[in-house]
GROMACS .gro file of C-alpha atoms in nm:
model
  266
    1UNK     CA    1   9.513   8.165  -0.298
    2UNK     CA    2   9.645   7.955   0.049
    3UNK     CA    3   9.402   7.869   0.283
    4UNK     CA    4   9.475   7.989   0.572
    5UNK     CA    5   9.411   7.974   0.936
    6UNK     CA    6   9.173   8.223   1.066
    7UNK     CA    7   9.030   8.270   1.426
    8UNK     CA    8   8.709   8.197   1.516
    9UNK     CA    9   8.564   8.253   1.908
   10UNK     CA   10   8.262   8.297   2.083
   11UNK     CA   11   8.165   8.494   2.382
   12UNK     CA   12   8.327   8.437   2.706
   13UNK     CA   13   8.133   8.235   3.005
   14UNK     CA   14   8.110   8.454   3.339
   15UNK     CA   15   8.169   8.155   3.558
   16UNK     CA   16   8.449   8.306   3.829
   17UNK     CA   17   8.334   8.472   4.111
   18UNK     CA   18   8.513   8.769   4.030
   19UNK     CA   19   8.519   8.942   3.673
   20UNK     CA   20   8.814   9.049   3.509
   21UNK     CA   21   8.821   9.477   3.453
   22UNK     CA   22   8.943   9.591   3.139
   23UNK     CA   23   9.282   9.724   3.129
   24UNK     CA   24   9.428   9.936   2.893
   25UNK     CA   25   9.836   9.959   2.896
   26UNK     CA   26  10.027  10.175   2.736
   27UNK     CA   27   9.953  10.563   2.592
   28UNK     CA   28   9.759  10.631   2.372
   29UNK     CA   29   9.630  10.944   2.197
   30UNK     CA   30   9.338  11.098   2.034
   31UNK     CA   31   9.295  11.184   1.693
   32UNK     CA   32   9.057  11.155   1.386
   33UNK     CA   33   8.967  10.896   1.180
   34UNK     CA   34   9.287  10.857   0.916
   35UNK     CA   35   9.231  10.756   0.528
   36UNK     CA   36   9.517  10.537   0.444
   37UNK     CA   37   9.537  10.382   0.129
   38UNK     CA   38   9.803  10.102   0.234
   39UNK     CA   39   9.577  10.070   0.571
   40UNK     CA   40   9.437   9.731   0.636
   41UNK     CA   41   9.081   9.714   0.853
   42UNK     CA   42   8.948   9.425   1.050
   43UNK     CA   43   8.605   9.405   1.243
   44UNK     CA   44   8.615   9.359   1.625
   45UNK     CA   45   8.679   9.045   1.722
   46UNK     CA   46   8.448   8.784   1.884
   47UNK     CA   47   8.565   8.709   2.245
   48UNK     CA   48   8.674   8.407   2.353
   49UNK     CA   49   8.535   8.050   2.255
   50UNK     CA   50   8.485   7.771   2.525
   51UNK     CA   51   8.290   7.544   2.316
   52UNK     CA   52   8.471   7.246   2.468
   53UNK     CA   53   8.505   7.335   2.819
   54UNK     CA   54   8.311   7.115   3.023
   55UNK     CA   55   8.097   7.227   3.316
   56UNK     CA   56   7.970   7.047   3.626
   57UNK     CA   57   7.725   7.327   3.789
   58UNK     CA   58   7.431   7.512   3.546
   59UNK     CA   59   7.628   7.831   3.626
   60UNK     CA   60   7.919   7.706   3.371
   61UNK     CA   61   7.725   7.639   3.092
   62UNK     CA   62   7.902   7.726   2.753
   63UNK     CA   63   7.730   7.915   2.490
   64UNK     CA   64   7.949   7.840   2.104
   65UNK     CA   65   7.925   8.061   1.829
   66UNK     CA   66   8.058   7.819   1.643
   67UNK     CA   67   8.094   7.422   1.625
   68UNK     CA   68   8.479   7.446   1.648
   69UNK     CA   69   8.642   7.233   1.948
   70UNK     CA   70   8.911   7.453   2.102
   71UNK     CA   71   9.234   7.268   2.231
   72UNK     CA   72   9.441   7.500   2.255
   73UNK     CA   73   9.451   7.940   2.280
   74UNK     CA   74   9.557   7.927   1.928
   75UNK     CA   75   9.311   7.675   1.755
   76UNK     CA   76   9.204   7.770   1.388
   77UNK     CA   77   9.012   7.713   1.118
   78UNK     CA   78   9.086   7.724   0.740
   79UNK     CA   79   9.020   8.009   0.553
   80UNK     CA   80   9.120   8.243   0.310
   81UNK     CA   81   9.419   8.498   0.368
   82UNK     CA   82   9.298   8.758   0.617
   83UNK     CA   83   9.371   9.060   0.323
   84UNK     CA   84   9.468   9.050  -0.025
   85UNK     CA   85   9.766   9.278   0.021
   86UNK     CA   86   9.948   9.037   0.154
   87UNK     CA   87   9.931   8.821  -0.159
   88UNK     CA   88  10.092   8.433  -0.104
   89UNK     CA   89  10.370   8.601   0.102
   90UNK     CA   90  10.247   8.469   0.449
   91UNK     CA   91  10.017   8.303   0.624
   92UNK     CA   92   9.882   8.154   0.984
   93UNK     CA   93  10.061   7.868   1.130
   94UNK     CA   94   9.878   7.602   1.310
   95UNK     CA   95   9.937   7.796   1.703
   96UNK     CA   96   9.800   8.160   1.475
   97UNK     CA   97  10.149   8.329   1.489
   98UNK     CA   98  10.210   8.492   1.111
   99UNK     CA   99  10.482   8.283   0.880
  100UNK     CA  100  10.622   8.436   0.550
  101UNK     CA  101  10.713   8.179   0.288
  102UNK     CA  102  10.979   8.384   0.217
  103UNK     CA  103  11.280   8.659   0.375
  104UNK     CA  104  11.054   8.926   0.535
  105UNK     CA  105  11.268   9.210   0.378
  106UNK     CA  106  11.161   9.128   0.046
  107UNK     CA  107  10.831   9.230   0.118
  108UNK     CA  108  10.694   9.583   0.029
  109UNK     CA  109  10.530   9.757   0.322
  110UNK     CA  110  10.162   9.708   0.262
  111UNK     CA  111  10.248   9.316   0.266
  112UNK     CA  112  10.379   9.424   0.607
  113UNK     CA  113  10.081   9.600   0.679
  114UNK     CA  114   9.865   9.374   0.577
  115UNK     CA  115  10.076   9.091   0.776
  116UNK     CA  116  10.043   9.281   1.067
  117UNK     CA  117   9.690   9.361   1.060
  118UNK     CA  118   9.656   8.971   1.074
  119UNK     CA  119   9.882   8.891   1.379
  120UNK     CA  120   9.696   9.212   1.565
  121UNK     CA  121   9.348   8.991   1.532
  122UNK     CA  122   9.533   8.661   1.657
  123UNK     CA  123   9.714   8.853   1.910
  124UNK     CA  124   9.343   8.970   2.013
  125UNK     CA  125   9.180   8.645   2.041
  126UNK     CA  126   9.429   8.484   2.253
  127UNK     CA  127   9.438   8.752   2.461
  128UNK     CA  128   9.131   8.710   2.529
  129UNK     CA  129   9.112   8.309   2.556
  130UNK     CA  130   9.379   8.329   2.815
  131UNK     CA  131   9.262   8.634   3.031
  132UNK     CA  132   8.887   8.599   3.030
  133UNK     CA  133   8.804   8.286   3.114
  134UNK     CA  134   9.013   7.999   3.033
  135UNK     CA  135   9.122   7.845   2.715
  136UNK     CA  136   9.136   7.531   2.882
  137UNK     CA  137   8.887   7.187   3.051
  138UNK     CA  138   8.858   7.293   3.394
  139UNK     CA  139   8.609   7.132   3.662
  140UNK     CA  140   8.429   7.336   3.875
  141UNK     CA  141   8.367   7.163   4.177
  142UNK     CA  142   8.741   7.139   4.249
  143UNK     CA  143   8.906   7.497   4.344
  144UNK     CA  144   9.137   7.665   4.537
  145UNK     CA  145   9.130   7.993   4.681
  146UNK     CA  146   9.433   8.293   4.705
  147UNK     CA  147   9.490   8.511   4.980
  148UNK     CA  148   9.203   8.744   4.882
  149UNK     CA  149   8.919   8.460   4.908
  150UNK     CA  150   8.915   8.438   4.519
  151UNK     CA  151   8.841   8.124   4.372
  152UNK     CA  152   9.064   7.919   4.111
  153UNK     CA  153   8.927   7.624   3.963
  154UNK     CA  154   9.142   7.324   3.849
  155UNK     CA  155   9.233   7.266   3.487
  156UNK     CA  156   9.137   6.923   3.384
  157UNK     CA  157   9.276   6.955   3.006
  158UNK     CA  158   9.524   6.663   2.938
  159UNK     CA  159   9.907   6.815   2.928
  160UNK     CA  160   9.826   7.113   3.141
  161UNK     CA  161   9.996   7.029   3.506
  162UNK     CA  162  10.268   7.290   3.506
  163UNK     CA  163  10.223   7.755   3.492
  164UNK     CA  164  10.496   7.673   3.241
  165UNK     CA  165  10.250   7.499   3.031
  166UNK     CA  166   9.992   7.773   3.021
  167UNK     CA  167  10.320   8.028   2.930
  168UNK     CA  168  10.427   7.762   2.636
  169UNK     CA  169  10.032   7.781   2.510
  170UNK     CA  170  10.024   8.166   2.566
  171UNK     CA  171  10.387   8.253   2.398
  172UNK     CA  172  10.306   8.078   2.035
  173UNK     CA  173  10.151   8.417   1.916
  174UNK     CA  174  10.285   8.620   2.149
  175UNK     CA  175  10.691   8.716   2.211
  176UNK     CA  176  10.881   8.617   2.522
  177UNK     CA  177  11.051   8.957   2.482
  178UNK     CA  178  10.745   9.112   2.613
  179UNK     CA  179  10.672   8.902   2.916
  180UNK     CA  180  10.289   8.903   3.037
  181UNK     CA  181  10.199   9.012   3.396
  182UNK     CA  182   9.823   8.901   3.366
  183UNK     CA  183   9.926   8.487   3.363
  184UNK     CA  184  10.078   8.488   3.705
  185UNK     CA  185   9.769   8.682   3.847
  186UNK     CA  186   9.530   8.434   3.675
  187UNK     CA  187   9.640   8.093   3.721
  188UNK     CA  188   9.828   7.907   3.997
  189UNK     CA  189  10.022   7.564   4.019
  190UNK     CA  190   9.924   7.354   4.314
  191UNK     CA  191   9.943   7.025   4.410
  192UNK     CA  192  10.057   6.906   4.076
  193UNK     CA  193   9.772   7.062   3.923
  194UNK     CA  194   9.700   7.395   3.742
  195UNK     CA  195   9.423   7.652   3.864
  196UNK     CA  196   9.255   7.935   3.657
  197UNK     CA  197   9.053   8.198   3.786
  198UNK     CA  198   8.829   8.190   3.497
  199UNK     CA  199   8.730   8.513   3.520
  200UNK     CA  200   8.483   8.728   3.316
  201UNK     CA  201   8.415   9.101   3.177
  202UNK     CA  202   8.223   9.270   2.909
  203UNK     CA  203   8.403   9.420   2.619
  204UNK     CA  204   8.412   9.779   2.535
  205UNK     CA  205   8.050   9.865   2.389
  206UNK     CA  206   8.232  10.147   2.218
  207UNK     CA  207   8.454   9.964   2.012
  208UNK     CA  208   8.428   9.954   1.626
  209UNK     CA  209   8.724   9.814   1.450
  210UNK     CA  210   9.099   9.866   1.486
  211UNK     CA  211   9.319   9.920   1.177
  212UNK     CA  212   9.714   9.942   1.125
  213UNK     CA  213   9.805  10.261   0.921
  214UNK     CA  214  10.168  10.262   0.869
  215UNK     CA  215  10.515  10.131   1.043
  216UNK     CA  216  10.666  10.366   1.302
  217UNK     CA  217  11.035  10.218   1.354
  218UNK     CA  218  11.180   9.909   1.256
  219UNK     CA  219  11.459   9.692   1.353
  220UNK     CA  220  11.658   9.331   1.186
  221UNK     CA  221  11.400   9.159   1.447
  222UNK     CA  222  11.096   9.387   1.527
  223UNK     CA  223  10.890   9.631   1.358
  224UNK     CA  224  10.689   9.879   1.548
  225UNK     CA  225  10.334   9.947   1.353
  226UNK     CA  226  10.095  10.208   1.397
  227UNK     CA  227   9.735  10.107   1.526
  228UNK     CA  228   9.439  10.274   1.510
  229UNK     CA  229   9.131  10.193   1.732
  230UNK     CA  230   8.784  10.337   1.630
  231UNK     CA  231   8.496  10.356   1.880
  232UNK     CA  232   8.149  10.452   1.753
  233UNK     CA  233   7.910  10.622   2.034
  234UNK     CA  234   7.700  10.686   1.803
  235UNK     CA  235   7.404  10.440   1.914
  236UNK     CA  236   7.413  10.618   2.272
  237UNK     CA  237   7.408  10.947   2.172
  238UNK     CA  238   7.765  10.972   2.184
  239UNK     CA  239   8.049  11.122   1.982
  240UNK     CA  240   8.252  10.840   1.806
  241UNK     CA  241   8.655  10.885   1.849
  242UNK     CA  242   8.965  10.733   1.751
  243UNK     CA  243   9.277  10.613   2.009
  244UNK     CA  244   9.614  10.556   1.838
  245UNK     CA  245   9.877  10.345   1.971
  246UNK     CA  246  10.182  10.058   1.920
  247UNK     CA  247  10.163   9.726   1.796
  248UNK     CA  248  10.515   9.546   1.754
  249UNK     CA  249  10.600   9.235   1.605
  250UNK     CA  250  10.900   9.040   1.736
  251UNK     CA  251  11.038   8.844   1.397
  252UNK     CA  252  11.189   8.491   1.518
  253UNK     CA  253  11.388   8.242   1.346
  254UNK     CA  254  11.399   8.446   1.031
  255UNK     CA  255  11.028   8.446   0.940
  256UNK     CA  256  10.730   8.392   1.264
  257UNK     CA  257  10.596   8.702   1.368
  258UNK     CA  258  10.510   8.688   1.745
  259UNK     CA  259  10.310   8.970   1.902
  260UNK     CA  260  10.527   9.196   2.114
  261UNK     CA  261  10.359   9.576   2.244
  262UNK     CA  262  10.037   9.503   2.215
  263UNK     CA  263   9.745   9.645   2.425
  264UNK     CA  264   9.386   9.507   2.366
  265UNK     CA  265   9.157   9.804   2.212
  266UNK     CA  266   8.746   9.595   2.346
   0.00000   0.00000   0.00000
């Protein structure tokens, strides 16, 4: 079986002096737990990891789940194929955007599933790299600060002087067709320089697992899955329940799925 490419992060570093609140976009409706055969599970995800993002005060220290050195959003790590629906039909490339080694409509639709269920994780982690925190070497002593008194601190990482070069780093797993309002809010080109807020938030302590169950609608360049996200209360006394939404993937140049409606379930 290929080795593939899988996603490794650690916790997030509150070192902004604001933290980031969870959004949730999109509807999204209630409804039981559903037992699909051609469903494809995957744990929640570990948030973002910063193990090479250098610090200069004690309040930016990093804590790494693992001894991975992250470059970029999408850095990976061999491993095997995410599910073993999917076969040898695709795999993670090296920025963690899905490739199939061959035409997409000759696969039957738990390979899809199963495909999908693998660029939902990605989608996940980079979501959170580039929205909590920052995926990027920034120093702390130099900052800037918007209109509201919030402070952004100046990325240090070599190649990163330009917003367009946080987009280019952002838009390798996910689709240009579904533009992202968060990047504008969190970083800001100055000076010749790039600044991120580096924010920080907690993840849902609800949140179990999330789990594509089927494909809704489908085009010659997207596919629109259904996505189920579990939360278990169950540890706080409280009544677990399920929240159903979209996940699309944009298909480019004849085989890389990109993210395209995707909402983050933690």
């Amino acid at each position: 079986m290929k080795k593939l490419l899988s996603l490794i992060a650690a916790a997030a570093v509150a070192v902004g002096a604001v933290s980031c609140s969870s959004k949730k976009e999109g509807s999204s409706s209630q409804s039981s737990k559903a037992d699909t055969t051609e469903a494809v599970t995957t744990m929640q995800p570990v948030p973002a990891d910063h193990s090479r993002q250098t610090t200069t005060t004690a309040a930016a220290s990093t804590t790494a789940a693992a001894e991975t050195t992250v470059t970029t959003a999408a850095a990976q790590e061999a491993t095997h194929q995410p599910d073993p629906l999917g076969g040898d039909a695709f795999e993670y490339n090296d920025d963690g955007a899905v490739v199939f080694d061959k035409p997409v409509e000759d696969s039957d639709d738990k390979t899809l599933i199963a495909a999908a269920q693998a660029l939902f994780e990605s989608a996940g982690h980079v979501q959170m790299l580039f929205t909590v925190g920052c995926p990027y070497k920034v120093d702390y002593d130099n900052y800037i600060e918007n209109d509201l008194g919030w402070q952004f601190y100046r990325i240090t990482e070599s190649g990163i002087s330009r917003f367009s070069d946080i987009e280019d780093g952002y838009y390798k797993v996910f689709s240009r067709r579904y533009p992202s309002s968060e990047l504008s809010e969190l970083y800001i080109e100055k000076n010749g320089a790039v600044y991120a807020l580096c924010g920080n938030r907690g993840s849902n302590i609800y949140y179990s697992s999330s789990r594509i169950t089927g494909i809704k609608s489908r085009t010659d360049d997207e596919i629109v899955f259904t996505v189920e996200n579990y939360y278990d209360g169950s540890d706080f006394d409280q009544e677990s329940y399920t929240e159903t939404d979209d996940f699309s993937v944009v298909i480019e140049n004849g085989n890389v799925w990109k993210a395209g409606q995707f909402t983050l379930p933690y």
